[in-house]
Amino acid sequence: MLSLLGFLMISTFMYLIMSKRMFAMTALILIPIVFALIGGFRAEIGDMMLDGVKKIAPTGIMLIFAIMYFGIMTDAGLFDPIVAKILKVVGGDPLKVVIGTAILALSVSLDGDGTTTYIIVVAAMLPLYRRLKMNPLILTATAFLASAVMNILPWGGPTARVLSALHLDSSQVFTPLIPAMIVAAGWVIFVAYVFGKRERARLGIITITEDADALVAEANHEDLALRRPKLLWLNALLTLALLVGLFMDVVPLPVLFMVAFAMGMLINYPKLGEQRGRLNAHAGNAVIVAGMVFAAGIFTGILAGTKMVDAMSQTIVTLIPNSLGPHLPILTGITSAPFTFFMSNDAYYFGILPLVTKAATQFGVSVEAMGRASLLGQSVHLLSPLVPSTYLLAGLAGVDFGDHQRFTLKWACGTVLVMLVVCLLLGVVPV
């Protein structure tokens, strides 16, 4: 009975959000409450919900301050010199232009937000692509592939969902994936090289005379009064210290981002009015993302507290042949691409992953390994028509969404395979 109730709850949740009949945050809160009441758990619902929220509170706090921090750094102009330098170096060589696009996108994607990456990269590079008559699909594909690799940073959406759904921390899931991300970044640059060689053969090298700094200023639509060019190196050092602290795991991530945010705000916008303005500008994104995580805590709290997840995992175990059970991490790494393409990340990470993971533990597979494997399909997921930021990318570059999908899909699948192979070789995902 519990198993059936659990499957019905998840199916209802997935149907409502995939059919856009209910916002994911609302569904994460209300659907489990309804099914818990049906299951006769009225007296325990409050404690279950609170337990779930407590477990994912550190992840929610980290996301709030990570989004605010990188928003402030973007406002202050931390990435402007990178854009100007790339424009100066690439000149009119299509090969250098595409590689420069990849490097810029990988750099800007440190904030884990595809929307920000696309806005900055397309605004900076599209005039150059048009000036050289280059294929704009190359711009969208390169920016997309770079953003997809960086999308699994701890403050990005997918990893935050994994941490929330499986009750893990970033050192267990993200840190072991860093080598695979580095190799995947190299893969993105290789793909950019392939694109660039083709365009150089088609167009040749063209001489342009536009000033790079002028192009950056023209492409930048934000309020220039927010820029802090005199504080560039201080902001860069602060960000570098933040990243070092992240990789070394010197203090818990929520604390790290809270301190970095406070220092970044005080350094760049010391006046109270300026601080209020920056908070108002970025609070919307932070609240939506963090709210989703806390709502997920209620969903997973009820799923675990009612023992539905235990019952469902036992059902799945009976359906998995013993010969395949130990290989669930590899299967998860491969199937995460099509699963997350045809459904939202919320449906996959909060609906399917906990069940498969619970079943995998019965075969001796660690929860951490399943969490890592589930992130490897994100490059294909972001091509899904369910992802709004990809529509933004196509719109900014003036290309058809379907054309972008067809042009990019095989390279996105390549990213998935590259990361999976690296994880298997290093033992990050067990064979």
Short mmCIF file of C-alpha atoms in Angstrom, two decimals:
data_model
loop_
_atom_site.label_atom_id
_atom_site.label_comp_id
_atom_site.label_asym_id
_atom_site.label_seq_id
_atom_site.Cartn_x
_atom_site.Cartn_y
_atom_site.Cartn_z
CA MET A 1 0.00 0.00 0.00
CA LEU A 2 2.76 2.46 0.92
CA SER A 3 4.64 1.63 -2.27
CA LEU A 4 1.54 2.25 -4.41
CA LEU A 5 0.81 5.49 -2.55
CA GLY A 6 4.36 6.67 -3.08
CA PHE A 7 4.36 5.94 -6.79
CA LEU A 8 1.01 7.69 -7.16
CA MET A 9 2.35 10.71 -5.29
CA ILE A 10 5.41 11.00 -7.50
CA SER A 11 3.40 10.38 -10.67
CA THR A 12 0.93 13.08 -9.68
CA PHE A 13 3.75 15.49 -8.89
CA MET A 14 5.51 14.81 -12.20
CA TYR A 15 2.29 15.11 -14.20
CA LEU A 16 1.30 18.42 -12.64
CA ILE A 17 4.66 20.13 -13.17
CA MET A 18 5.37 18.64 -16.61
CA SER A 19 1.91 19.62 -17.86
CA LYS A 20 2.43 23.07 -16.31
CA ARG A 21 -0.75 22.76 -14.27
CA MET A 22 1.10 23.63 -11.07
CA PHE A 23 4.30 25.51 -10.25
CA ALA A 24 7.02 23.15 -9.02
CA MET A 25 7.43 24.92 -5.68
CA THR A 26 3.71 24.70 -4.96
CA ALA A 27 3.54 21.05 -6.00
CA LEU A 28 6.54 20.14 -3.84
CA ILE A 29 4.69 21.44 -0.80
CA LEU A 30 1.06 20.49 -1.38
CA ILE A 31 1.20 17.12 -3.18
CA PRO A 32 3.05 15.22 -0.42
CA ILE A 33 0.74 16.69 2.22
CA VAL A 34 -2.31 15.41 0.37
CA PHE A 35 -0.89 11.91 -0.02
CA ALA A 36 0.35 11.80 3.56
CA LEU A 37 -3.20 12.58 4.70
CA ILE A 38 -4.53 9.84 2.43
CA GLY A 39 -2.03 7.44 4.01
CA GLY A 40 -3.24 8.27 7.52
CA PHE A 41 -0.19 10.24 8.70
CA ARG A 42 -2.07 13.37 9.82
CA ALA A 43 -0.49 13.54 13.29
CA GLU A 44 3.10 13.21 12.01
CA ILE A 45 2.97 15.51 8.98
CA GLY A 46 4.29 18.60 10.76
CA ASP A 47 7.35 16.86 12.20
CA MET A 48 8.13 15.16 8.88
CA MET A 49 8.01 18.46 7.01
CA LEU A 50 10.19 20.23 9.56
CA ASP A 51 12.75 17.41 9.58
CA GLY A 52 13.02 17.61 5.80
CA VAL A 53 13.48 21.37 5.83
CA LYS A 54 16.16 21.15 8.53
CA LYS A 55 18.18 18.67 6.51
CA ILE A 56 18.37 20.85 3.41
CA ALA A 57 18.65 24.22 5.19
CA PRO A 58 22.45 24.51 4.62
CA THR A 59 21.97 24.00 0.87
CA GLY A 60 19.26 26.67 0.73
CA ILE A 61 21.42 29.15 2.62
CA MET A 62 24.38 28.47 0.34
CA LEU A 63 22.29 29.10 -2.77
CA ILE A 64 20.91 32.40 -1.52
CA PHE A 65 24.31 33.90 -0.80
CA ALA A 66 26.06 32.35 -3.83
CA ILE A 67 23.53 33.93 -6.20
CA MET A 68 23.81 37.27 -4.40
CA TYR A 69 27.62 37.18 -4.42
CA PHE A 70 28.06 36.47 -8.11
CA GLY A 71 25.33 38.98 -8.92
CA ILE A 72 27.32 41.67 -7.12
CA MET A 73 30.53 40.68 -8.87
CA THR A 74 28.80 40.92 -12.26
CA ASP A 75 27.38 44.33 -11.36
CA ALA A 76 30.83 45.53 -10.29
CA GLY A 77 32.29 44.53 -13.67
CA LEU A 78 34.52 41.66 -12.62
CA PHE A 79 34.08 39.95 -16.01
CA ASP A 80 34.40 43.05 -18.24
CA PRO A 81 38.21 42.84 -18.63
CA ILE A 82 37.92 39.19 -19.65
CA VAL A 83 35.52 40.15 -22.42
CA ALA A 84 37.71 43.02 -23.62
CA LYS A 85 40.86 40.89 -23.57
CA ILE A 86 39.22 38.14 -25.59
CA LEU A 87 38.00 40.62 -28.20
CA LYS A 88 41.49 42.09 -28.50
CA VAL A 89 43.14 38.68 -28.88
CA VAL A 90 40.78 37.03 -31.32
CA GLY A 91 40.73 39.83 -33.87
CA GLY A 92 39.19 38.67 -37.16
CA ASP A 93 40.26 35.02 -37.00
CA PRO A 94 37.13 32.81 -36.76
CA LEU A 95 39.14 30.05 -35.04
CA LYS A 96 40.26 32.42 -32.28
CA VAL A 97 36.77 33.89 -32.03
CA VAL A 98 35.14 30.53 -31.29
CA ILE A 99 37.84 29.46 -28.82
CA GLY A 100 37.52 32.86 -27.18
CA THR A 101 33.78 32.32 -26.93
CA ALA A 102 34.36 29.01 -25.13
CA ILE A 103 36.86 30.52 -22.68
CA LEU A 104 34.59 33.48 -21.96
CA ALA A 105 31.56 31.24 -21.40
CA LEU A 106 33.49 28.89 -19.11
CA SER A 107 34.69 31.90 -17.08
CA VAL A 108 31.35 33.65 -16.78
CA SER A 109 29.59 30.38 -15.95
CA LEU A 110 31.26 30.35 -12.54
CA ASP A 111 28.02 31.78 -11.19
CA GLY A 112 26.25 28.56 -12.20
CA ASP A 113 23.50 30.55 -13.91
CA GLY A 114 22.98 29.86 -17.61
CA THR A 115 20.87 32.97 -18.05
CA THR A 116 23.66 35.30 -16.92
CA THR A 117 26.20 33.44 -19.02
CA TYR A 118 24.13 33.67 -22.18
CA ILE A 119 23.40 37.36 -21.74
CA ILE A 120 27.05 38.28 -21.22
CA VAL A 121 28.53 35.98 -23.88
CA VAL A 122 26.01 36.74 -26.62
CA ALA A 123 26.05 40.47 -25.93
CA ALA A 124 29.84 40.52 -26.12
CA MET A 125 30.43 38.13 -29.03
CA LEU A 126 27.42 38.40 -31.35
CA PRO A 127 28.53 41.72 -32.92
CA LEU A 128 31.85 40.07 -33.78
CA TYR A 129 30.13 37.00 -35.27
CA ARG A 130 27.95 39.25 -37.39
CA ARG A 131 30.91 41.40 -38.40
CA LEU A 132 32.75 38.29 -39.64
CA LYS A 133 29.56 36.69 -41.07
CA MET A 134 30.07 33.60 -38.90
CA ASN A 135 27.33 31.03 -38.25
CA PRO A 136 25.45 32.18 -35.11
CA LEU A 137 24.63 28.54 -34.29
CA ILE A 138 28.31 28.11 -33.47
CA LEU A 139 27.98 30.91 -30.91
CA THR A 140 24.92 29.35 -29.28
CA ALA A 141 26.37 25.82 -29.31
CA THR A 142 29.70 26.89 -27.80
CA ALA A 143 28.12 29.04 -25.08
CA PHE A 144 25.64 26.26 -24.34
CA LEU A 145 28.25 23.49 -24.01
CA ALA A 146 30.39 25.61 -21.70
CA SER A 147 27.43 26.58 -19.53
CA ALA A 148 26.26 22.95 -19.38
CA VAL A 149 29.60 21.80 -17.96
CA MET A 150 29.64 24.54 -15.31
CA ASN A 151 25.96 24.03 -14.52
CA ILE A 152 26.84 21.28 -12.05
CA LEU A 153 28.67 23.65 -9.71
CA PRO A 154 27.35 23.30 -6.15
CA TRP A 155 25.31 26.49 -6.41
CA GLY A 156 23.83 25.43 -9.76
CA GLY A 157 20.34 23.98 -9.96
CA PRO A 158 21.02 20.25 -10.61
CA THR A 159 23.61 19.76 -7.88
CA ALA A 160 21.49 21.65 -5.39
CA ARG A 161 18.62 19.29 -6.17
CA VAL A 162 20.83 16.23 -5.73
CA LEU A 163 22.12 17.52 -2.40
CA SER A 164 18.58 18.21 -1.26
CA ALA A 165 17.00 14.99 -2.52
CA LEU A 166 19.73 12.65 -1.21
CA HIS A 167 20.71 14.68 1.88
CA LEU A 168 24.37 14.96 0.92
CA ASP A 169 26.87 17.81 0.96
CA SER A 170 28.96 19.21 -1.88
CA SER A 171 32.18 17.53 -0.74
CA GLN A 172 30.53 14.14 -1.28
CA VAL A 173 29.03 14.88 -4.70
CA PHE A 174 30.72 17.83 -6.39
CA THR A 175 34.34 17.68 -5.28
CA PRO A 176 34.98 14.21 -6.81
CA LEU A 177 33.50 15.47 -10.09
CA ILE A 178 36.01 18.32 -10.47
CA PRO A 179 38.49 16.28 -12.61
CA ALA A 180 35.65 15.26 -14.94
CA MET A 181 34.56 18.89 -15.21
CA ILE A 182 38.12 19.95 -16.10
CA VAL A 183 38.33 17.32 -18.84
CA ALA A 184 34.86 18.30 -20.07
CA ALA A 185 35.98 21.94 -20.23
CA GLY A 186 38.88 20.75 -22.40
CA TRP A 187 36.34 18.90 -24.56
CA VAL A 188 34.37 22.14 -24.99
CA ILE A 189 37.51 23.95 -26.14
CA PHE A 190 38.25 21.08 -28.55
CA VAL A 191 34.74 21.35 -30.00
CA ALA A 192 35.26 25.10 -30.33
CA TYR A 193 38.49 24.37 -32.21
CA VAL A 194 36.59 22.10 -34.62
CA PHE A 195 33.93 24.77 -35.18
CA GLY A 196 36.58 27.46 -35.63
CA LYS A 197 38.58 25.47 -38.16
CA ARG A 198 35.48 25.01 -40.27
CA GLU A 199 34.64 28.71 -40.17
CA ARG A 200 38.21 29.74 -40.91
CA ALA A 201 38.19 27.44 -43.96
CA ARG A 202 34.88 28.93 -45.09
CA LEU A 203 35.55 32.61 -44.40
CA GLY A 204 39.29 33.10 -44.05
CA ILE A 205 40.80 35.69 -41.67
CA ILE A 206 39.33 39.18 -41.83
CA THR A 207 40.92 42.41 -40.62
CA ILE A 208 38.75 44.48 -38.26
CA THR A 209 39.50 47.85 -36.72
CA GLU A 210 36.88 48.21 -33.98
CA ASP A 211 38.23 48.97 -30.49
CA ALA A 212 37.61 46.12 -28.06
CA ASP A 213 36.84 48.33 -25.05
CA ALA A 214 34.30 50.25 -27.11
CA LEU A 215 32.63 47.00 -28.14
CA VAL A 216 32.37 45.92 -24.49
CA ALA A 217 30.83 49.24 -23.48
CA GLU A 218 28.39 49.13 -26.37
CA ALA A 219 27.36 45.55 -25.65
CA ASN A 220 26.89 46.17 -21.94
CA HIS A 221 23.29 47.09 -21.18
CA GLU A 222 23.60 47.36 -17.40
CA ASP A 223 23.93 50.64 -15.55
CA LEU A 224 27.56 51.69 -15.94
CA ALA A 225 27.34 53.55 -12.62
CA LEU A 226 27.40 50.16 -10.88
CA ARG A 227 30.83 49.31 -12.30
CA ARG A 228 33.82 49.42 -9.94
CA PRO A 229 36.90 49.26 -12.22
CA LYS A 230 39.22 50.51 -9.46
CA LEU A 231 38.22 47.55 -7.30
CA LEU A 232 38.77 44.94 -10.02
CA TRP A 233 41.82 43.27 -8.49
CA LEU A 234 40.33 43.29 -5.02
CA ASN A 235 37.18 41.62 -6.35
CA ALA A 236 39.28 39.12 -8.28
CA LEU A 237 41.30 38.23 -5.18
CA LEU A 238 38.15 37.86 -3.12
CA THR A 239 36.62 35.54 -5.74
CA LEU A 240 39.84 33.54 -5.99
CA ALA A 241 39.94 33.16 -2.22
CA LEU A 242 36.31 32.03 -2.31
CA LEU A 243 37.06 29.37 -4.94
CA VAL A 244 40.14 28.14 -3.08
CA GLY A 245 38.11 27.86 0.09
CA LEU A 246 35.43 26.00 -1.82
CA PHE A 247 37.80 23.44 -3.31
CA MET A 248 39.72 22.95 -0.05
CA ASP A 249 36.51 22.68 1.97
CA VAL A 250 38.05 24.79 4.74
CA VAL A 251 34.69 25.83 6.17
CA PRO A 252 31.11 24.84 5.34
CA LEU A 253 29.96 26.31 2.03
CA PRO A 254 27.03 28.30 3.46
CA VAL A 255 29.38 30.12 5.83
CA LEU A 256 31.92 30.69 3.04
CA PHE A 257 29.38 32.36 0.77
CA MET A 258 27.81 34.39 3.55
CA VAL A 259 31.18 35.90 4.46
CA ALA A 260 32.16 36.46 0.80
CA PHE A 261 28.82 38.13 0.08
CA ALA A 262 29.12 40.47 3.05
CA MET A 263 32.69 41.44 2.11
CA GLY A 264 31.82 41.89 -1.58
CA MET A 265 28.85 44.10 -0.76
CA LEU A 266 30.79 46.26 1.70
CA ILE A 267 33.78 46.65 -0.64
CA ASN A 268 31.82 47.58 -3.77
CA TYR A 269 28.71 49.29 -2.42
CA PRO A 270 29.43 50.74 1.01
CA LYS A 271 26.45 53.14 1.01
CA LEU A 272 23.24 51.82 2.49
CA GLY A 273 21.14 52.91 -0.50
CA GLU A 274 23.46 51.11 -2.93
CA GLN A 275 23.28 47.94 -0.87
CA ARG A 276 19.49 48.02 -0.85
CA GLY A 277 19.49 48.46 -4.61
CA ARG A 278 21.76 45.45 -5.19
CA LEU A 279 19.71 43.32 -2.77
CA ASN A 280 16.50 44.25 -4.55
CA ALA A 281 18.07 43.51 -7.94
CA HIS A 282 19.15 39.97 -7.09
CA ALA A 283 16.78 38.92 -4.31
CA GLY A 284 14.17 37.62 -6.77
CA ASN A 285 16.43 34.94 -8.24
CA ALA A 286 17.81 34.00 -4.84
CA VAL A 287 14.38 33.61 -3.24
CA ILE A 288 12.97 31.50 -6.09
CA VAL A 289 15.89 29.07 -6.11
CA ALA A 290 16.14 28.79 -2.33
CA GLY A 291 12.38 28.52 -1.99
CA MET A 292 12.42 25.57 -4.38
CA VAL A 293 15.04 23.85 -2.24
CA PHE A 294 13.13 24.37 1.00
CA ALA A 295 9.93 23.16 -0.66
CA ALA A 296 11.85 20.06 -1.76
CA GLY A 297 12.73 19.50 1.89
CA ILE A 298 9.04 19.09 2.65
CA PHE A 299 8.61 16.66 -0.24
CA THR A 300 11.58 14.49 0.73
CA GLY A 301 10.76 14.80 4.43
CA ILE A 302 7.30 13.33 3.96
CA LEU A 303 8.56 10.75 1.48
CA ALA A 304 11.10 9.52 4.04
CA GLY A 305 9.01 10.02 7.18
CA THR A 306 6.07 7.98 5.90
CA LYS A 307 8.48 5.21 4.79
CA MET A 308 7.07 5.47 1.26
CA VAL A 309 10.58 5.66 -0.16
CA ASP A 310 11.53 2.43 1.63
CA ALA A 311 8.51 0.60 0.30
CA MET A 312 9.05 1.88 -3.25
CA SER A 313 12.72 0.96 -3.21
CA GLN A 314 11.83 -2.59 -2.23
CA THR A 315 9.44 -2.74 -5.17
CA ILE A 316 12.14 -1.52 -7.53
CA VAL A 317 14.65 -3.99 -6.12
CA THR A 318 12.32 -6.86 -6.97
CA LEU A 319 12.14 -5.61 -10.58
CA ILE A 320 15.90 -5.18 -11.11
CA PRO A 321 17.77 -8.34 -12.13
CA ASN A 322 20.57 -9.14 -9.71
CA SER A 323 23.05 -8.94 -12.57
CA LEU A 324 22.21 -5.25 -13.21
CA GLY A 325 21.93 -4.02 -9.63
CA PRO A 326 25.64 -3.33 -9.02
CA HIS A 327 25.84 -1.45 -12.34
CA LEU A 328 23.11 1.07 -11.51
CA PRO A 329 25.57 4.01 -11.31
CA ILE A 330 26.63 3.50 -14.95
CA LEU A 331 23.03 3.05 -16.05
CA THR A 332 22.06 6.18 -14.12
CA GLY A 333 24.85 8.18 -15.76
CA ILE A 334 23.67 7.15 -19.22
CA THR A 335 19.91 7.33 -18.68
CA SER A 336 20.06 10.66 -16.83
CA ALA A 337 20.43 12.36 -20.23
CA PRO A 338 17.17 11.16 -21.83
CA PHE A 339 15.29 11.19 -18.52
CA THR A 340 16.14 14.83 -17.82
CA PHE A 341 15.52 15.78 -21.45
CA PHE A 342 11.92 14.58 -21.37
CA MET A 343 11.18 15.76 -17.85
CA SER A 344 12.19 18.63 -15.63
CA ASN A 345 15.07 18.43 -13.18
CA ASP A 346 12.54 18.68 -10.36
CA ALA A 347 10.67 15.60 -11.58
CA TYR A 348 13.85 13.60 -12.07
CA TYR A 349 15.85 14.55 -8.99
CA PHE A 350 12.96 14.68 -6.53
CA GLY A 351 10.84 11.96 -8.11
CA ILE A 352 13.01 9.27 -9.69
CA LEU A 353 16.54 9.60 -8.30
CA PRO A 354 15.68 8.94 -4.64
CA LEU A 355 13.89 5.73 -5.62
CA VAL A 356 16.66 4.40 -7.83
CA THR A 357 19.24 5.38 -5.22
CA LYS A 358 17.39 3.59 -2.45
CA ALA A 359 17.23 0.49 -4.63
CA ALA A 360 20.94 0.77 -5.52
CA THR A 361 21.93 0.76 -1.86
CA GLN A 362 20.44 -2.72 -1.62
CA PHE A 363 23.17 -3.86 -4.03
CA GLY A 364 25.97 -2.17 -2.08
CA VAL A 365 26.11 0.99 -4.21
CA SER A 366 26.78 4.21 -2.26
CA VAL A 367 24.34 7.11 -2.27
CA GLU A 368 27.19 9.46 -3.22
CA ALA A 369 27.99 7.46 -6.37
CA MET A 370 24.38 7.62 -7.52
CA GLY A 371 24.26 11.36 -6.90
CA ARG A 372 27.38 11.95 -9.00
CA ALA A 373 26.18 9.71 -11.83
CA SER A 374 22.82 11.48 -12.00
CA LEU A 375 24.51 14.80 -12.84
CA LEU A 376 26.32 13.57 -15.94
CA GLY A 377 23.37 13.99 -18.31
CA GLN A 378 22.90 17.72 -17.74
CA SER A 379 24.42 18.71 -21.09
CA VAL A 380 21.53 16.98 -22.85
CA HIS A 381 18.94 18.12 -20.31
CA LEU A 382 19.62 21.78 -21.05
CA LEU A 383 18.59 21.22 -24.69
CA SER A 384 15.13 20.23 -23.48
CA PRO A 385 12.17 22.43 -24.44
CA LEU A 386 11.42 22.49 -20.70
CA VAL A 387 14.46 24.72 -20.02
CA PRO A 388 13.66 28.46 -20.31
CA SER A 389 17.28 29.68 -20.44
CA THR A 390 17.88 27.83 -23.72
CA TYR A 391 15.04 29.76 -25.32
CA LEU A 392 16.75 32.91 -24.09
CA LEU A 393 20.03 31.86 -25.71
CA ALA A 394 18.39 31.17 -29.07
CA GLY A 395 16.43 34.41 -28.90
CA LEU A 396 19.44 36.55 -28.04
CA ALA A 397 21.43 35.12 -30.95
CA GLY A 398 18.50 35.25 -33.36
CA VAL A 399 18.51 31.53 -34.20
CA ASP A 400 15.68 29.01 -34.32
CA PHE A 401 15.38 26.88 -31.19
CA GLY A 402 14.99 23.68 -33.21
CA ASP A 403 18.04 24.51 -35.30
CA HIS A 404 20.04 25.04 -32.12
CA GLN A 405 18.88 21.67 -30.76
CA ARG A 406 19.82 19.78 -33.92
CA PHE A 407 23.18 21.54 -34.26
CA THR A 408 24.19 21.02 -30.63
CA LEU A 409 22.74 17.63 -29.66
CA LYS A 410 25.57 15.34 -30.80
CA TRP A 411 28.18 17.55 -29.12
CA ALA A 412 26.13 17.60 -25.92
CA CYS A 413 25.97 13.79 -26.00
CA GLY A 414 29.74 13.84 -26.44
CA THR A 415 30.08 15.88 -23.25
CA VAL A 416 28.02 13.31 -21.35
CA LEU A 417 30.18 10.43 -22.62
CA VAL A 418 33.45 12.28 -21.89
CA MET A 419 32.44 12.96 -18.28
CA LEU A 420 31.16 9.41 -17.80
CA VAL A 421 34.40 7.87 -19.10
CA VAL A 422 36.53 10.09 -16.85
CA CYS A 423 34.37 9.24 -13.82
CA LEU A 424 34.64 5.52 -14.57
CA LEU A 425 38.43 5.69 -15.02
CA LEU A 426 38.88 7.58 -11.76
CA GLY A 427 36.40 5.46 -9.83
CA VAL A 428 34.18 8.46 -9.10
CA VAL A 429 31.35 6.42 -10.58
CA PRO A 430 31.95 2.72 -9.87
CA VAL A 431 31.85 0.20 -12.70
#
